[in-house]
mmCIF file of C-alpha atoms in Angstrom:
data_model
loop_
_atom_site.group_PDB
_atom_site.id
_atom_site.type_symbol
_atom_site.label_atom_id
_atom_site.label_comp_id
_atom_site.label_asym_id
_atom_site.label_seq_id
_atom_site.Cartn_x
_atom_site.Cartn_y
_atom_site.Cartn_z
ATOM 1 C CA ASP Y 669 -109.199 -9.704 -8.959
ATOM 2 C CA GLY Y 670 -110.728 -6.242 -8.447
ATOM 3 C CA GLY Y 671 -109.809 -2.652 -8.783
ATOM 4 C CA ILE Y 672 -109.616 -0.179 -11.551
ATOM 5 C CA THR Y 673 -108.186 -0.513 -14.683
ATOM 6 C CA GLN Y 674 -106.663 1.827 -17.849
ATOM 7 C CA SER Y 675 -105.393 1.194 -20.604
ATOM 8 C CA PRO Y 676 -103.330 1.253 -22.533
ATOM 9 C CA LYS Y 677 -100.708 2.232 -20.355
ATOM 10 C CA TYR Y 678 -98.681 4.466 -22.494
ATOM 11 C CA LEU Y 679 -101.061 6.729 -25.149
ATOM 12 C CA PHE Y 680 -99.302 8.782 -28.017
ATOM 13 C CA ARG Y 681 -101.236 11.019 -30.723
ATOM 14 C CA LYS Y 682 -100.514 13.661 -33.361
ATOM 15 C CA GLU Y 683 -102.061 17.203 -32.553
ATOM 16 C CA GLY Y 684 -105.308 18.022 -33.239
ATOM 17 C CA GLN Y 685 -106.427 14.638 -33.226
ATOM 18 C CA ASN Y 686 -109.202 13.329 -30.108
ATOM 19 C CA VAL Y 687 -107.827 10.715 -28.383
ATOM 20 C CA THR Y 688 -110.337 8.464 -25.672
ATOM 21 C CA LEU Y 689 -108.624 7.155 -22.134
ATOM 22 C CA SER Y 690 -110.426 4.110 -20.583
ATOM 23 C CA CYS Y 691 -111.038 3.613 -17.160
ATOM 24 C CA GLU Y 692 -112.828 -0.025 -15.808
ATOM 25 C CA GLN Y 693 -113.264 -0.768 -11.289
ATOM 26 C CA ASN Y 694 -115.632 -4.239 -10.618
ATOM 27 C CA LEU Y 695 -115.672 -2.848 -7.160
ATOM 28 C CA ASN Y 696 -119.046 -1.483 -7.724
ATOM 29 C CA HIS Y 697 -117.868 1.983 -7.252
ATOM 30 C CA ASP Y 698 -120.360 4.408 -7.341
ATOM 31 C CA ALA Y 699 -118.132 7.248 -7.710
ATOM 32 C CA MET Y 700 -115.749 7.977 -10.692
ATOM 33 C CA TYR Y 701 -113.191 10.022 -10.972
ATOM 34 C CA TRP Y 702 -110.370 11.776 -13.883
ATOM 35 C CA TYR Y 703 -107.224 13.498 -12.401
ATOM 36 C CA ARG Y 704 -104.603 14.685 -14.361
ATOM 37 C CA GLN Y 705 -101.175 15.093 -13.017
ATOM 38 C CA ASP Y 706 -98.229 17.678 -14.329
ATOM 39 C CA PRO Y 707 -95.034 17.740 -12.444
ATOM 40 C CA GLY Y 708 -94.732 19.284 -9.727
ATOM 41 C CA GLN Y 709 -98.319 19.906 -9.969
ATOM 42 C CA GLY Y 710 -100.343 17.728 -8.231
ATOM 43 C CA LEU Y 711 -103.250 16.321 -9.555
ATOM 44 C CA ARG Y 712 -106.154 18.404 -10.824
ATOM 45 C CA LEU Y 713 -109.696 16.989 -10.507
ATOM 46 C CA ILE Y 714 -110.975 17.628 -14.757
ATOM 47 C CA TYR Y 715 -114.314 15.197 -14.590
ATOM 48 C CA TYR Y 716 -116.422 13.508 -11.841
ATOM 49 C CA SER Y 717 -119.542 11.518 -11.900
ATOM 50 C CA GLN Y 718 -121.676 9.871 -8.942
ATOM 51 C CA ILE Y 719 -123.928 8.108 -10.697
ATOM 52 C CA VAL Y 720 -125.249 6.897 -14.054
ATOM 53 C CA ASN Y 721 -125.518 9.306 -16.725
ATOM 54 C CA ASP Y 722 -124.295 12.400 -14.189
ATOM 55 C CA PHE Y 723 -121.243 14.052 -14.487
ATOM 56 C CA GLN Y 724 -119.811 17.232 -13.249
ATOM 57 C CA LYS Y 725 -116.783 19.331 -14.194
ATOM 58 C CA GLY Y 726 -113.668 19.898 -12.179
ATOM 59 C CA ASP Y 727 -110.447 22.567 -12.011
ATOM 60 C CA ILE Y 728 -110.190 21.949 -15.753
ATOM 61 C CA ALA Y 729 -113.002 20.417 -17.786
ATOM 62 C CA GLU Y 730 -112.250 22.033 -21.431
ATOM 63 C CA GLY Y 731 -111.284 20.556 -23.365
ATOM 64 C CA TYR Y 732 -112.683 17.241 -22.023
ATOM 65 C CA SER Y 733 -115.280 15.088 -22.120
ATOM 66 C CA VAL Y 734 -116.843 11.497 -20.050
ATOM 67 C CA SER Y 735 -119.510 9.428 -20.335
ATOM 68 C CA ARG Y 736 -121.087 7.917 -18.104
ATOM 69 C CA GLU Y 737 -123.590 5.350 -19.501
ATOM 70 C CA LYS Y 738 -122.196 2.021 -17.310
ATOM 71 C CA LYS Y 739 -122.111 2.763 -13.418
ATOM 72 C CA GLU Y 740 -118.608 0.622 -14.718
ATOM 73 C CA SER Y 741 -117.020 2.517 -17.207
ATOM 74 C CA PHE Y 742 -116.099 5.640 -17.083
ATOM 75 C CA PRO Y 743 -113.868 7.062 -20.317
ATOM 76 C CA LEU Y 744 -112.190 10.786 -20.606
ATOM 77 C CA THR Y 745 -112.023 12.342 -25.043
ATOM 78 C CA VAL Y 746 -108.806 14.380 -24.611
ATOM 79 C CA THR Y 747 -110.252 16.448 -27.495
ATOM 80 C CA SER Y 748 -108.329 18.843 -29.290
ATOM 81 C CA ALA Y 749 -109.551 21.587 -27.874
ATOM 82 C CA GLN Y 750 -106.541 20.498 -24.924
ATOM 83 C CA LYS Y 751 -103.838 23.085 -25.080
ATOM 84 C CA ASN Y 752 -101.502 21.423 -22.615
ATOM 85 C CA PRO Y 753 -102.283 17.450 -23.375
ATOM 86 C CA THR Y 754 -99.805 15.670 -22.538
ATOM 87 C CA ALA Y 755 -99.773 14.379 -19.054
ATOM 88 C CA PHE Y 756 -100.381 11.000 -16.538
ATOM 89 C CA TYR Y 757 -104.003 10.811 -16.720
ATOM 90 C CA LEU Y 758 -104.675 8.853 -12.932
ATOM 91 C CA CYS Y 759 -108.465 7.867 -12.812
ATOM 92 C CA ALA Y 760 -109.943 6.166 -9.272
ATOM 93 C CA SER Y 761 -113.277 5.491 -7.762
ATOM 94 C CA ARG Y 762 -115.195 5.773 -4.459
ATOM 95 C CA PRO Y 763 -118.477 4.572 -2.509
ATOM 96 C CA LEU Y 764 -120.258 6.395 -1.901
ATOM 97 C CA ALA Y 765 -121.264 5.340 1.373
ATOM 98 C CA GLY Y 766 -117.498 5.899 3.071
ATOM 99 C CA ASN Y 767 -115.431 8.484 3.786
ATOM 100 C CA ASN Y 768 -114.280 10.021 0.605
ATOM 101 C CA GLU Y 769 -111.710 8.033 -0.076
ATOM 102 C CA GLN Y 770 -109.818 7.496 -3.861
ATOM 103 C CA TYR Y 771 -108.753 4.375 -5.031
ATOM 104 C CA PHE Y 772 -106.991 4.627 -7.961
ATOM 105 C CA GLY Y 773 -105.723 3.240 -11.555
ATOM 106 C CA PRO Y 774 -102.693 2.684 -12.812
ATOM 107 C CA GLY Y 775 -102.318 5.366 -14.380
ATOM 108 C CA THR Y 776 -102.675 6.495 -18.522
ATOM 109 C CA ARG Y 777 -99.550 8.743 -19.446
ATOM 110 C CA LEU Y 778 -100.753 10.347 -22.945
ATOM 111 C CA THR Y 779 -97.967 12.214 -25.127
ATOM 112 C CA VAL Y 780 -99.364 14.518 -27.772
ATOM 113 C CA THR Y 781 -96.874 15.824 -30.669
ATOM 114 C CA GLN Z 283 -103.020 31.272 -0.580
ATOM 115 C CA LYS Z 284 -102.731 27.182 -1.553
ATOM 116 C CA GLU Z 285 -105.613 24.694 0.126
ATOM 117 C CA VAL Z 286 -103.298 22.780 1.006
ATOM 118 C CA GLU Z 287 -99.483 22.881 1.664
ATOM 119 C CA GLN Z 288 -96.502 20.807 1.616
ATOM 120 C CA ASN Z 289 -92.501 20.970 1.976
ATOM 121 C CA SER Z 290 -91.742 20.094 -2.319
ATOM 122 C CA GLY Z 291 -88.556 18.409 -0.615
ATOM 123 C CA PRO Z 292 -86.685 16.515 -0.642
ATOM 124 C CA LEU Z 293 -86.809 15.534 2.673
ATOM 125 C CA SER Z 294 -83.354 12.810 3.392
ATOM 126 C CA VAL Z 295 -83.239 11.214 5.995
ATOM 127 C CA PRO Z 296 -81.107 7.934 7.316
ATOM 128 C CA GLU Z 297 -82.688 4.316 7.278
ATOM 129 C CA GLY Z 298 -83.797 3.387 10.581
ATOM 130 C CA ALA Z 299 -84.808 7.327 11.013
ATOM 131 C CA ILE Z 300 -88.486 8.547 11.611
ATOM 132 C CA ALA Z 301 -89.429 10.545 8.551
ATOM 133 C CA SER Z 302 -92.032 13.637 9.633
ATOM 134 C CA LEU Z 303 -94.057 14.849 6.717
ATOM 135 C CA ASN Z 304 -96.610 18.212 6.733
ATOM 136 C CA CYS Z 305 -99.833 19.195 5.107
ATOM 137 C CA THR Z 306 -101.262 22.510 6.018
ATOM 138 C CA TYR Z 307 -105.091 22.968 4.738
ATOM 139 C CA SER Z 308 -106.970 27.040 4.516
ATOM 140 C CA ASP Z 309 -110.993 24.400 4.083
ATOM 141 C CA ARG Z 310 -112.132 24.563 8.184
ATOM 142 C CA GLY Z 311 -114.441 23.033 6.944
ATOM 143 C CA SER Z 312 -111.909 19.655 6.036
ATOM 144 C CA GLN Z 313 -112.410 16.794 7.897
ATOM 145 C CA SER Z 314 -111.471 14.255 6.071
ATOM 146 C CA PHE Z 315 -107.776 14.029 5.552
ATOM 147 C CA PHE Z 316 -106.147 11.338 3.285
ATOM 148 C CA TRP Z 317 -102.332 10.176 2.801
ATOM 149 C CA TYR Z 318 -100.880 8.713 0.002
ATOM 150 C CA ARG Z 319 -97.582 7.456 -1.339
ATOM 151 C CA GLN Z 320 -96.552 7.975 -5.025
ATOM 152 C CA TYR Z 321 -93.811 5.802 -6.998
ATOM 153 C CA SER Z 322 -92.267 7.705 -9.430
ATOM 154 C CA GLY Z 323 -94.142 6.458 -12.642
ATOM 155 C CA LYS Z 324 -97.213 4.540 -10.418
ATOM 156 C CA SER Z 325 -100.309 5.666 -9.296
ATOM 157 C CA PRO Z 326 -101.659 7.361 -5.450
ATOM 158 C CA GLU Z 327 -101.946 4.486 -2.872
ATOM 159 C CA LEU Z 328 -103.571 4.922 -0.133
ATOM 160 C CA ILE Z 329 -101.662 4.883 2.838
ATOM 161 C CA MET Z 330 -103.917 6.198 6.226
ATOM 162 C CA PHE Z 331 -107.078 8.662 6.403
ATOM 163 C CA ILE Z 332 -107.983 10.708 9.967
ATOM 164 C CA TYR Z 333 -110.670 11.749 11.083
ATOM 165 C CA SER Z 334 -110.350 13.283 14.782
ATOM 166 C CA ASN Z 335 -107.573 15.282 15.918
ATOM 167 C CA GLY Z 336 -104.911 13.768 17.716
ATOM 168 C CA ASP Z 337 -103.290 10.086 16.465
ATOM 169 C CA LYS Z 338 -104.257 7.308 13.949
ATOM 170 C CA GLU Z 339 -101.467 4.636 13.560
ATOM 171 C CA ASP Z 340 -100.701 1.866 12.039
ATOM 172 C CA GLY Z 341 -98.022 -0.295 11.491
ATOM 173 C CA ARG Z 342 -95.158 2.172 10.507
ATOM 174 C CA PHE Z 343 -97.255 4.843 10.365
ATOM 175 C CA THR Z 344 -99.253 7.004 12.670
ATOM 176 C CA ALA Z 345 -101.055 10.375 11.233
ATOM 177 C CA GLN Z 346 -102.223 13.614 13.740
ATOM 178 C CA LEU Z 347 -104.511 15.522 13.073
ATOM 179 C CA ASN Z 348 -104.738 19.171 14.678
ATOM 180 C CA LYS Z 349 -107.528 21.072 13.873
ATOM 181 C CA ALA Z 350 -107.244 24.314 15.149
ATOM 182 C CA SER Z 351 -103.480 24.374 13.519
ATOM 183 C CA GLN Z 352 -105.802 23.498 10.108
ATOM 184 C CA TYR Z 353 -102.275 21.093 10.346
ATOM 185 C CA VAL Z 354 -102.217 17.565 9.251
ATOM 186 C CA SER Z 355 -98.509 14.479 9.133
ATOM 187 C CA LEU Z 356 -97.608 11.415 8.777
ATOM 188 C CA LEU Z 357 -94.586 9.715 11.046
ATOM 189 C CA ILE Z 358 -93.127 6.724 8.974
ATOM 190 C CA ARG Z 359 -90.914 4.394 12.114
ATOM 191 C CA ASP Z 360 -87.942 2.693 10.885
ATOM 192 C CA SER Z 361 -88.497 4.782 7.848
ATOM 193 C CA GLN Z 362 -87.120 1.841 4.173
ATOM 194 C CA PRO Z 363 -85.545 2.827 1.246
ATOM 195 C CA SER Z 364 -88.244 1.541 -0.155
ATOM 196 C CA ASP Z 365 -90.282 3.791 2.193
ATOM 197 C CA SER Z 366 -88.486 6.639 -1.340
ATOM 198 C CA ALA Z 367 -91.912 7.931 -2.793
ATOM 199 C CA THR Z 368 -93.327 11.680 -3.396
ATOM 200 C CA TYR Z 369 -96.289 11.291 -0.146
ATOM 201 C CA LEU Z 370 -99.572 13.200 -1.649
ATOM 202 C CA CYS Z 371 -101.839 14.748 1.449
ATOM 203 C CA ALA Z 372 -105.275 15.226 0.275
ATOM 204 C CA VAL Z 373 -108.518 17.009 2.242
ATOM 205 C CA ASN Z 374 -112.650 17.252 2.003
ATOM 206 C CA ARG Z 375 -114.985 19.307 3.177
ATOM 207 C CA GLU Z 376 -117.421 16.261 4.547
ATOM 208 C CA GLY Z 377 -120.581 16.673 2.423
ATOM 209 C CA TYR Z 378 -118.413 17.313 -0.442
ATOM 210 C CA GLN Z 379 -117.801 14.891 -3.737
ATOM 211 C CA LYS Z 380 -113.578 16.644 -4.563
ATOM 212 C CA VAL Z 381 -111.108 16.451 -2.381
ATOM 213 C CA THR Z 382 -107.743 18.719 -2.914
ATOM 214 C CA PHE Z 383 -104.655 17.396 -3.314
ATOM 215 C CA GLY Z 384 -101.177 18.450 -1.749
ATOM 216 C CA THR Z 385 -98.803 19.080 -4.123
ATOM 217 C CA GLY Z 386 -97.192 16.635 -2.181
ATOM 218 C CA THR Z 387 -93.366 16.013 -0.419
ATOM 219 C CA LYS Z 388 -91.009 13.581 -1.555
ATOM 220 C CA LEU Z 389 -88.921 11.552 0.908
ATOM 221 C CA GLN Z 390 -85.619 9.834 0.557
ATOM 222 C CA VAL Z 391 -84.522 7.470 2.308
ATOM 223 C CA ILE Z 392 -80.072 6.859 2.604
ATOM 224 C CA PRO Z 393 -79.216 3.821 2.702
#
């Protein structure tokens, strides 16, 4: 079964803790993306990566970090520096050849209290 | 001005009617246009993409693109209650890796 997996589906953390969200894909896609979605605000790009060991900041990268050590994996760390981390986090991927259509994983809902 | 604008709705249509969802964009260099459907609490699902002016049909869905007027629309024929969701418009500039999303239009299909 090809697709994008994100785990866990729900995550609860105390303020001040770093937390890492998992994203794995077996679609052989080159590019991977992390978005954040808040109510009424649509999707905002956090980081993206086109190839292994390379990634670029999106529009709201402050307080987040990523790594891309394998083509299949693009984990996102929400650090304690992120002021409002509670949100729905979406990972997406796409092949580099194509028309930029992105495919999304099921998402992780992070709640920080 | 937002890069991609959508009316947040909700847009209410009776079952069996045509739902018309609209999206305008500001970047004249935009080349690729996408419609995603997002059910409450779920992730977006790609339902249509269009690159050329005119209409593109896929089953009950038709995407319409007018680059001169900088708008793209999605028509859903024979609307069903299962079509009730938020529809996100997304736009990409050729050569760019980033896609810009609108905030979405909530559609309610009334049985």
